[in-house]
mmCIF file of C-alpha atoms in Angstrom:
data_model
loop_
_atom_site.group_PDB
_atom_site.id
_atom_site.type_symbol
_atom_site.label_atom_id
_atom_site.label_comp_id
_atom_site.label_asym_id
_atom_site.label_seq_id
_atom_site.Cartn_x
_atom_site.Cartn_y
_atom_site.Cartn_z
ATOM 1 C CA UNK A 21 34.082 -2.103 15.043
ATOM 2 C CA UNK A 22 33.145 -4.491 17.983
ATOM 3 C CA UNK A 23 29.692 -1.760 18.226
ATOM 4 C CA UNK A 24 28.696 -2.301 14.634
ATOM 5 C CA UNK A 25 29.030 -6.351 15.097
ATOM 6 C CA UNK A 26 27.111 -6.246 18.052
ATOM 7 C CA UNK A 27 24.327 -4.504 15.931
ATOM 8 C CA UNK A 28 24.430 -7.392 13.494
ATOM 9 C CA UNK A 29 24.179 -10.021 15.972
ATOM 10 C CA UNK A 30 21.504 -8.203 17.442
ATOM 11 C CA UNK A 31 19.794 -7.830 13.985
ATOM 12 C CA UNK A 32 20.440 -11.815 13.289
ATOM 13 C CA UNK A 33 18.896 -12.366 16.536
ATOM 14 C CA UNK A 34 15.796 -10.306 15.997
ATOM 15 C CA UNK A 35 15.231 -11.432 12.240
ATOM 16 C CA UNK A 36 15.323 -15.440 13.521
ATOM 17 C CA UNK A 37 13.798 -14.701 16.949
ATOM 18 C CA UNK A 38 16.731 -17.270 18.317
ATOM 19 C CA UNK A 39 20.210 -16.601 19.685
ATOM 20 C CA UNK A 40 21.205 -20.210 18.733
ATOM 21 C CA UNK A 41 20.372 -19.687 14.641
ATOM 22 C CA UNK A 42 22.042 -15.916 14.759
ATOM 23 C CA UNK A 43 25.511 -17.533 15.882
ATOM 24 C CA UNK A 44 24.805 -20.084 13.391
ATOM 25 C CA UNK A 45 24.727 -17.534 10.746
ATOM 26 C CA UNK A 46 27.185 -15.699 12.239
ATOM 27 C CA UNK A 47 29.502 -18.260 12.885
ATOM 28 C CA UNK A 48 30.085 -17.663 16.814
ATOM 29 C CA UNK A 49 28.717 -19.423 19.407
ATOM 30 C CA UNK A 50 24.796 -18.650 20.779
ATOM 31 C CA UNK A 51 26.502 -17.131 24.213
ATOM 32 C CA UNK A 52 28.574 -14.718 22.286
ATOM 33 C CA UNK A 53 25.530 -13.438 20.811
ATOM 34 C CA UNK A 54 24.076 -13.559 24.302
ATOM 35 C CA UNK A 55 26.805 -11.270 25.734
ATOM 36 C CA UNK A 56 27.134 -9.170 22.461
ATOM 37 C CA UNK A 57 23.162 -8.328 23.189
ATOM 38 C CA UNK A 58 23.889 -7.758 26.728
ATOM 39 C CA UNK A 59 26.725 -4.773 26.140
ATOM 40 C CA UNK A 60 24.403 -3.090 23.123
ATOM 41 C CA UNK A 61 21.301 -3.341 26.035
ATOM 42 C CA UNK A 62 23.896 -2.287 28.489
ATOM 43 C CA UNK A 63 25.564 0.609 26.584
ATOM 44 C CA UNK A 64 21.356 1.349 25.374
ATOM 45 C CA UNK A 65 20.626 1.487 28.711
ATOM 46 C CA UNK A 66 17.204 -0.269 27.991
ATOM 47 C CA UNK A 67 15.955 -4.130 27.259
ATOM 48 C CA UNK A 68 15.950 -5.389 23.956
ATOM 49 C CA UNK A 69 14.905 -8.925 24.116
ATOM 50 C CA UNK A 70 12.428 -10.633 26.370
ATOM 51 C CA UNK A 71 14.061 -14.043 26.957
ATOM 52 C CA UNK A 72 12.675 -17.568 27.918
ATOM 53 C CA UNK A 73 14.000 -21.056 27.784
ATOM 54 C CA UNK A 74 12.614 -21.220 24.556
ATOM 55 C CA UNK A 75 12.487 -18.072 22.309
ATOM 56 C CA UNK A 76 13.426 -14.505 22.216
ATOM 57 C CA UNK A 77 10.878 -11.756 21.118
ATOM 58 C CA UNK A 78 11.596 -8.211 21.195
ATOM 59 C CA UNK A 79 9.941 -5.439 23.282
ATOM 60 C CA UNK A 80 8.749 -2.203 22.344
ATOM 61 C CA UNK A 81 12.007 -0.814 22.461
ATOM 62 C CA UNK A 82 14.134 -3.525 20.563
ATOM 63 C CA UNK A 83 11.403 -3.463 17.661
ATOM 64 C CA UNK A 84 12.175 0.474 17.292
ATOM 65 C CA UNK A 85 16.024 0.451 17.090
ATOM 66 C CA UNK A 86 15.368 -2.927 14.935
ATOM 67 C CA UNK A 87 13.481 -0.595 12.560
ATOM 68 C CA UNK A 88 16.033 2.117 12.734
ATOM 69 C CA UNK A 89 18.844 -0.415 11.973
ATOM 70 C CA UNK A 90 17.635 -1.957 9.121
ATOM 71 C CA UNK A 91 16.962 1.792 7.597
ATOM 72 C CA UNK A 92 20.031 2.299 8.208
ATOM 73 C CA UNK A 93 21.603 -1.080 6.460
ATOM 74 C CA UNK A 94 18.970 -0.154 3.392
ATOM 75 C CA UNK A 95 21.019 2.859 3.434
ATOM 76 C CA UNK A 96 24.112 1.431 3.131
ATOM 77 C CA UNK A 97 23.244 -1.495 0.517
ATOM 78 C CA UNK A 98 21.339 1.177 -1.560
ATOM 79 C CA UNK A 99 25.016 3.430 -1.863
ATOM 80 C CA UNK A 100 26.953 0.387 -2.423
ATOM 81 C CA UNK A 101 24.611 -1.150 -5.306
ATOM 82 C CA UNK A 102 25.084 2.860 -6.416
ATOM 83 C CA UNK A 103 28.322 2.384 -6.915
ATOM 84 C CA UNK A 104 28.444 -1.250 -7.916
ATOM 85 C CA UNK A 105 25.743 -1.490 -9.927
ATOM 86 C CA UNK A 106 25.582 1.950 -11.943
ATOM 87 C CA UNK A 107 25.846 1.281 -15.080
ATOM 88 C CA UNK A 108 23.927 -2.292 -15.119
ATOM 89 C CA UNK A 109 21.025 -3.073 -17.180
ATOM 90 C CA UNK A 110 17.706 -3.678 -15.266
ATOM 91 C CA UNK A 111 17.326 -7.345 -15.330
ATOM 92 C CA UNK A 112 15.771 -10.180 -13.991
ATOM 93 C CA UNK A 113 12.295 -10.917 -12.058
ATOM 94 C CA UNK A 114 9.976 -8.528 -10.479
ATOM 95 C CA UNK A 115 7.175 -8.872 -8.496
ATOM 96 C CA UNK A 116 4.718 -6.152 -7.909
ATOM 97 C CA UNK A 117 0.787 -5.517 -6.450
ATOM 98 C CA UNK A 118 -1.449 -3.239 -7.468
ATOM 99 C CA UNK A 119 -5.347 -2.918 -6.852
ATOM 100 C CA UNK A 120 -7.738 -4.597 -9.096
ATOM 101 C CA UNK A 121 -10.110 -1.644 -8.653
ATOM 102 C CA UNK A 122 -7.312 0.589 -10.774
ATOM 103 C CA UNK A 123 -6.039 -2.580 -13.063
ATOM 104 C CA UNK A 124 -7.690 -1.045 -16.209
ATOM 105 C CA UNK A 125 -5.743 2.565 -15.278
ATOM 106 C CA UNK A 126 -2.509 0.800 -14.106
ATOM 107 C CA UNK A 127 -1.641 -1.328 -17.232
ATOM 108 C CA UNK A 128 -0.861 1.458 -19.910
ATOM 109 C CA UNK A 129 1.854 2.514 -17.143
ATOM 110 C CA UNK A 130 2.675 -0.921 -17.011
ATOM 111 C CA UNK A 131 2.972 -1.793 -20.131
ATOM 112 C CA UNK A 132 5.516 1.110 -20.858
ATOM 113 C CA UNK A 133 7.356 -0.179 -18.669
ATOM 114 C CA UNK A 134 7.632 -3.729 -19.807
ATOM 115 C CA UNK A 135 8.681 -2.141 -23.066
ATOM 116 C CA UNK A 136 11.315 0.699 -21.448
ATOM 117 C CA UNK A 137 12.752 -2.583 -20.045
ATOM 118 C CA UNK A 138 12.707 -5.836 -22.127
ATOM 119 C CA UNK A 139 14.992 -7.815 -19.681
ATOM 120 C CA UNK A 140 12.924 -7.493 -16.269
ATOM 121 C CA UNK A 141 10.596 -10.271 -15.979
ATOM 122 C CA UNK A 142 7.359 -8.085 -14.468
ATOM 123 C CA UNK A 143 5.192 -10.421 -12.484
ATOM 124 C CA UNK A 144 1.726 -7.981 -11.898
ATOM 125 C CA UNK A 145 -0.713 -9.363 -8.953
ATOM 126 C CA UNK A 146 -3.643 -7.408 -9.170
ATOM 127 C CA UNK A 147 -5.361 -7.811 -5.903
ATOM 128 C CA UNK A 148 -8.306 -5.781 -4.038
ATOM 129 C CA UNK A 149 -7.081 -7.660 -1.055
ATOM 130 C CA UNK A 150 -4.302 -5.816 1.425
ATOM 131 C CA UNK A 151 -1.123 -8.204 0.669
ATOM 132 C CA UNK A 152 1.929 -8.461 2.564
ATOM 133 C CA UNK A 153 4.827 -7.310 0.691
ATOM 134 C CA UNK A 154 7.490 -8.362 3.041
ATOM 135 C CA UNK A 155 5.367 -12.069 4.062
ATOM 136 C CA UNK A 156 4.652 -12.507 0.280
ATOM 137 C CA UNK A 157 7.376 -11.320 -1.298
ATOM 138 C CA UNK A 158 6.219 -8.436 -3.645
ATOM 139 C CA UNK A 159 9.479 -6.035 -4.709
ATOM 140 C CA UNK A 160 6.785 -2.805 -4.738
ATOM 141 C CA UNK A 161 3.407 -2.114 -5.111
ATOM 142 C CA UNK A 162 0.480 0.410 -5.817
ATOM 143 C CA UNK A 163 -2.105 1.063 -3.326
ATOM 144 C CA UNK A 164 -5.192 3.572 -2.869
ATOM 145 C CA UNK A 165 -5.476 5.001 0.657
ATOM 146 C CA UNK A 166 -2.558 5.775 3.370
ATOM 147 C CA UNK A 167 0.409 4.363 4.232
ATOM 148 C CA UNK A 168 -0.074 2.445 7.364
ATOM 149 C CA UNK A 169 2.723 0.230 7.495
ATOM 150 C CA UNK A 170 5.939 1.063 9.371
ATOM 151 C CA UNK A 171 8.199 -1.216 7.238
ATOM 152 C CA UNK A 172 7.465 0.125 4.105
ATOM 153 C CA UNK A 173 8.524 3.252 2.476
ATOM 154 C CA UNK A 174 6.322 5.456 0.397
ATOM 155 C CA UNK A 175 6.206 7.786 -2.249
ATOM 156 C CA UNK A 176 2.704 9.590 -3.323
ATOM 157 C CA UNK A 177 1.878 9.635 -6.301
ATOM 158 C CA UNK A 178 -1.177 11.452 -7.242
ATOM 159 C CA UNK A 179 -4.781 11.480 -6.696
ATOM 160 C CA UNK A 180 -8.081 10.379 -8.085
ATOM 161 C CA UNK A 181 -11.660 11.455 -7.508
ATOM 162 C CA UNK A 182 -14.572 9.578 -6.396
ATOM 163 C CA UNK A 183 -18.211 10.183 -8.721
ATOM 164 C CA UNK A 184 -21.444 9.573 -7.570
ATOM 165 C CA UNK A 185 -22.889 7.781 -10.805
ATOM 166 C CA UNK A 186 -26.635 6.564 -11.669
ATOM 167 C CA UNK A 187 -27.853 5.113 -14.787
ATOM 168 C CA UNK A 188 -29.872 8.072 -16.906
ATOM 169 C CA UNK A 189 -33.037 5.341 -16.787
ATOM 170 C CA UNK A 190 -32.994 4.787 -13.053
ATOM 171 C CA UNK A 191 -32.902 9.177 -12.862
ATOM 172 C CA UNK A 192 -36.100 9.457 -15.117
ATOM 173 C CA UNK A 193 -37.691 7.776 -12.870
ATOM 174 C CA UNK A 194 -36.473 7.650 -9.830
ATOM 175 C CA UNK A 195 -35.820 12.077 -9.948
ATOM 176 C CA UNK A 196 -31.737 13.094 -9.899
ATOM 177 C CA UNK A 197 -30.757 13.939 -6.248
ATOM 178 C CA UNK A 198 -29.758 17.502 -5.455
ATOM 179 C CA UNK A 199 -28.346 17.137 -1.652
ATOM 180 C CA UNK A 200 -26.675 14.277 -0.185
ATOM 181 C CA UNK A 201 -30.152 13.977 2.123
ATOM 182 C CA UNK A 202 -31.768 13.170 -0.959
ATOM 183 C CA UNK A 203 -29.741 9.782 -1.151
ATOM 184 C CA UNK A 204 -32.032 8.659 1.222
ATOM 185 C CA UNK A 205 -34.939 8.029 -0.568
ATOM 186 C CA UNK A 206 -32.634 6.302 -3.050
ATOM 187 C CA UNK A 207 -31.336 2.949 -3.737
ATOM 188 C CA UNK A 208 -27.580 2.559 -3.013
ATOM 189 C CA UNK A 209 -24.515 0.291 -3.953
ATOM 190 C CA UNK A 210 -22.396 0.202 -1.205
ATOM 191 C CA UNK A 211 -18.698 -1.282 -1.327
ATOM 192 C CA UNK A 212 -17.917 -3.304 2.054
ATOM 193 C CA UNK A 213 -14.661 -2.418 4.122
ATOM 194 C CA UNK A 214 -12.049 -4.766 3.651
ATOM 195 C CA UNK A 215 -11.318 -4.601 7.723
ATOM 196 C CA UNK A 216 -14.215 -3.510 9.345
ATOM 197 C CA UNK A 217 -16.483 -5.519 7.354
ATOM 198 C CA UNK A 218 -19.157 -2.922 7.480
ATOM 199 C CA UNK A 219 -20.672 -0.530 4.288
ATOM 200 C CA UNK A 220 -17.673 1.528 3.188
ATOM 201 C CA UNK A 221 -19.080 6.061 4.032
ATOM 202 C CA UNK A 222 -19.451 7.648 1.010
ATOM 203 C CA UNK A 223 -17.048 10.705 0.789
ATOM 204 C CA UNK A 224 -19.858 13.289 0.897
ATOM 205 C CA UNK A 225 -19.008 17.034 2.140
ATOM 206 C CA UNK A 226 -21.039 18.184 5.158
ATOM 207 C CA UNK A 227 -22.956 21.344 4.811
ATOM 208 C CA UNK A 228 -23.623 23.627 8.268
ATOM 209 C CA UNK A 229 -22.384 21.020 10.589
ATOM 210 C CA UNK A 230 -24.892 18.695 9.373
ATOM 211 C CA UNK A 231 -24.011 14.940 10.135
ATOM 212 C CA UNK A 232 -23.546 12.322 6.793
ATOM 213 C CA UNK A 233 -26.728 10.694 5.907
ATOM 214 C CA UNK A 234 -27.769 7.582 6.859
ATOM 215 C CA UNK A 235 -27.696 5.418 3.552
ATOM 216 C CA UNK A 236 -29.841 3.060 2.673
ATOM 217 C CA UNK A 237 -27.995 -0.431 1.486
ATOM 218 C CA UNK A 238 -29.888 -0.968 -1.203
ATOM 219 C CA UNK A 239 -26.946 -3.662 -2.282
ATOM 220 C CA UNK A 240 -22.908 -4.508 -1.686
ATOM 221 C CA UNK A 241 -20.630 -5.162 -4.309
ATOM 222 C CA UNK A 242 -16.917 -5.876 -3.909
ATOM 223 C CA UNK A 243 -15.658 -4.536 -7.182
ATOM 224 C CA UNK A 244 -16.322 -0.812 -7.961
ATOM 225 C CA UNK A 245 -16.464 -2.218 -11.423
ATOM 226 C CA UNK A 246 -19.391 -4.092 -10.273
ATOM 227 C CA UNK A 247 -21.102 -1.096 -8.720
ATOM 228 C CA UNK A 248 -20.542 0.546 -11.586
ATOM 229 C CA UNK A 249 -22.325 -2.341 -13.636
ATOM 230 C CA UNK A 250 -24.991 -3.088 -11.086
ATOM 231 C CA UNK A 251 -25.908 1.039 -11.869
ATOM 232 C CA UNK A 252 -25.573 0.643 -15.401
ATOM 233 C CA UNK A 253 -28.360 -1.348 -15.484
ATOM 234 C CA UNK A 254 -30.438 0.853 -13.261
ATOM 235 C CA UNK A 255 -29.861 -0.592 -9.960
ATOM 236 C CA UNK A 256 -29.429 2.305 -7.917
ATOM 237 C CA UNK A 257 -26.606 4.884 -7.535
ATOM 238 C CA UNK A 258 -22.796 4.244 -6.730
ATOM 239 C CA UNK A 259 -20.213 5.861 -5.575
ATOM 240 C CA UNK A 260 -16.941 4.815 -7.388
ATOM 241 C CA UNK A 261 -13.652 6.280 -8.387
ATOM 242 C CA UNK A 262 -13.524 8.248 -11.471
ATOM 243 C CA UNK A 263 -10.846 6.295 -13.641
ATOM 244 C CA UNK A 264 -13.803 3.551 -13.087
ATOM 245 C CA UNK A 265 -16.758 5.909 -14.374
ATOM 246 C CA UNK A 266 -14.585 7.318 -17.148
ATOM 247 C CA UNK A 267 -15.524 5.207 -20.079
ATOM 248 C CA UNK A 268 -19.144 4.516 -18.841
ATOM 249 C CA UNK A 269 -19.748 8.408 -18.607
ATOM 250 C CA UNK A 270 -18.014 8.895 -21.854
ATOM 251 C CA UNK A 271 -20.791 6.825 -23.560
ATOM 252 C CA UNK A 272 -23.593 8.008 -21.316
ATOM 253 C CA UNK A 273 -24.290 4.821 -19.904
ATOM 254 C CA UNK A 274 -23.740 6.781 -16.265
ATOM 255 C CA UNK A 275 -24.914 10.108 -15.114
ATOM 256 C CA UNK A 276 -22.287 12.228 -12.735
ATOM 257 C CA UNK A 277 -24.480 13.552 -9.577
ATOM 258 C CA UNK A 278 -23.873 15.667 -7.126
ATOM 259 C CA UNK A 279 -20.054 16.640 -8.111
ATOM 260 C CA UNK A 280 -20.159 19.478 -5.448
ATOM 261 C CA UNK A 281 -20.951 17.429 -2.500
ATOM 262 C CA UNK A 282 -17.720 14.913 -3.073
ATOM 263 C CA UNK A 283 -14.667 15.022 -1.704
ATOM 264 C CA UNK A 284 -11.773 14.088 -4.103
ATOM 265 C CA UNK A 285 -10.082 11.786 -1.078
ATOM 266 C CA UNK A 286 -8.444 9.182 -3.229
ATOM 267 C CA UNK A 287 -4.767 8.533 -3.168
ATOM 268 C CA UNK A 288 -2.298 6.354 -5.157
ATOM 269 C CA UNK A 289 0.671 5.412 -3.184
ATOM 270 C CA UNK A 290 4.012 3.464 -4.243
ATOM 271 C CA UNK A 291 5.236 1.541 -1.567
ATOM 272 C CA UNK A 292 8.517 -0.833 -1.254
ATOM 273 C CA UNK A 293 10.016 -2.971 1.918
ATOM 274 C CA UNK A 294 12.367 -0.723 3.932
ATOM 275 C CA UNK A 295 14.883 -2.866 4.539
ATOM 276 C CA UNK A 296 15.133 -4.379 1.262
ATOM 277 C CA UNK A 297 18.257 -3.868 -1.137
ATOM 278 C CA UNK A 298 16.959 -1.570 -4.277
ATOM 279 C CA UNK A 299 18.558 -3.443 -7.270
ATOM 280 C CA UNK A 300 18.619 -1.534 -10.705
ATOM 281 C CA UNK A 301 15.178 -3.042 -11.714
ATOM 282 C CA UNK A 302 13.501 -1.953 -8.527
ATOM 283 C CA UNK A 303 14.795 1.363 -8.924
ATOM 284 C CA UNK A 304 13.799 1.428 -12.472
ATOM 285 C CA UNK A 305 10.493 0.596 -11.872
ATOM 286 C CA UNK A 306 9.876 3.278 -8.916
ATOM 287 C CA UNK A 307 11.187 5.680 -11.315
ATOM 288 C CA UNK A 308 9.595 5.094 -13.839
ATOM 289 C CA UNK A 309 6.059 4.913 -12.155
ATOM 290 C CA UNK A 310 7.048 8.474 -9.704
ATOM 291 C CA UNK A 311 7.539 10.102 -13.543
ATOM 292 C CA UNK A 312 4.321 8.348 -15.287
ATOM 293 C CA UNK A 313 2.515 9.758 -12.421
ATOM 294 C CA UNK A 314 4.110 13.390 -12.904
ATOM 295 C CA UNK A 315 2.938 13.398 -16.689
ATOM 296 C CA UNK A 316 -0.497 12.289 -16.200
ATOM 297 C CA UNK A 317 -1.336 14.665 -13.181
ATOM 298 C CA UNK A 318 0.589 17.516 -15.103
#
């Protein structure tokens, strides 16, 4: 028993980055928590903590057994809420994120949801901007790409294809493409990279080892609904996921080009905090998005 409290006080330390506040919480004295470190680093056999006068800050080391110790109390607070909370009603306030780009997809999912469960509160924050779910608060959310964060966990749930789209008028006279060279002598709508700040690469297969074009940038939108718009009216040609193109190929205001060359790259991912306590309504709600997923891909 004295092992697992020196784990907490270690946690408490490394959540408020002060051995002075983690005895405060703890209700023992900052040099207990002080020696209670010293016989986990001891028994460890490696440094947790750099210490000053000041603060405490973890190294390398402490941030990895932090990480597996607060897996570990998820764990433990997800088989007691199991138990205690079985058989209660979702309820209450949720907060979730989800990209703008895939808003228009999203809400029939979420709206199912809102009506599966009339007594959870669903706050939707629908964002083309990479937020902090642990910083900001956010119970879950729905991304495109990879999971990149270590204090999240993930579940995939399905893909998506990009389209190379132009507007039928810009083809008559501008001549349809027929290699992903031929994009050169076209005018492109490029989306910018939200971290690198540079024109996002087009997910174009390489044929016999041949490098990707060099595009022109012809113009940047940061929307793939506005690419889609700015090639609606003839533009130039866009590259944009396919729940986007849907309804604007459906009506033949957009022309699908070169669907060989195109790698279907997209993913949709749910992620939640890892250390975070799954009530009923979280659990609900990644449950109920995993098996939306599972219909609509099926």
């Amino acid at each position: 028993m004295d092992r697992f409290g020196g784990i907490h006080l270690f946690m408490q330390a490394a959540q408020t980055r002060s051995f002075v506040e983690a005895g405060r919480l703890s209700g023992v004295s900052s040099s207990a928590v002080g020696k209670a470190v010293a016989r986990l680093e001891e028994r460890l056999g490696v440094r947790l903590f750099h210490r000053s006068t000041r603060s405490v800050t973890l190294t390398p080391e402490g941030q990895l057994f932090l990480d597996h110790c607060q897996r570990i109390q998820a764990e433990m607070m997800a088989a007691e809420a199991a138990l205690a909370g079985a058989r209660t009603t979702p309820a209450g306030p949720l907060r979730i994120a989800i990209p703008a780009v895939a808003e228009a997809a999203l809400l029939p999912l979420l709206s199912g949801f809102m009506r599966s469960y009339p007594d959870i509160m669903l706050e939707i924050d629908a964002s083309d901007r990479l937020v902090d779910l642990i910083e900001e608060g956010f119970d879950a959310a729905i991304r495109t790409g990879t999971l990149a964060d270590s204090r999240l966990m993930g579940r995939r749930l399905g893909g998506f294809r990009h389209q190379i789209v132009a507007s039928p008028a810009y083809l008559a006279e501008r001549g349809t493409p027929q290699t992903p060279a031929d994009l050169c002598r076209h005018a492109c709508l490029h989306h910018r990279h939200p971290v690198t700040g540079k024109p996002e690469p087009w997910p174009l297969i390489a044929h016999d080892d041949a490098p990707p074009p060099d595009l022109p940038v012809t113009g940047i939108a940061g929307t793939a609904q506005g690419r889609a718009i700015l090639a609606t009216d003839g533009l130039g040609i866009a590259c944009v996921p396919d729940f986007v193109a849907r309804p604007l190929l459906d009506t033949g205001r957009l022309v699908d080009i070169l669907g060989d060359h195109v790698m279907a790259v997209g993913q949709f991912h749910l992620l939640w905090p890892t250390g975070r306590h799954l009530s009923p309504r979280i659990r609900a709600f990644l449950d109920h998005v995993t098996a939306g997923f599972a219909l609509t891909s099926g």
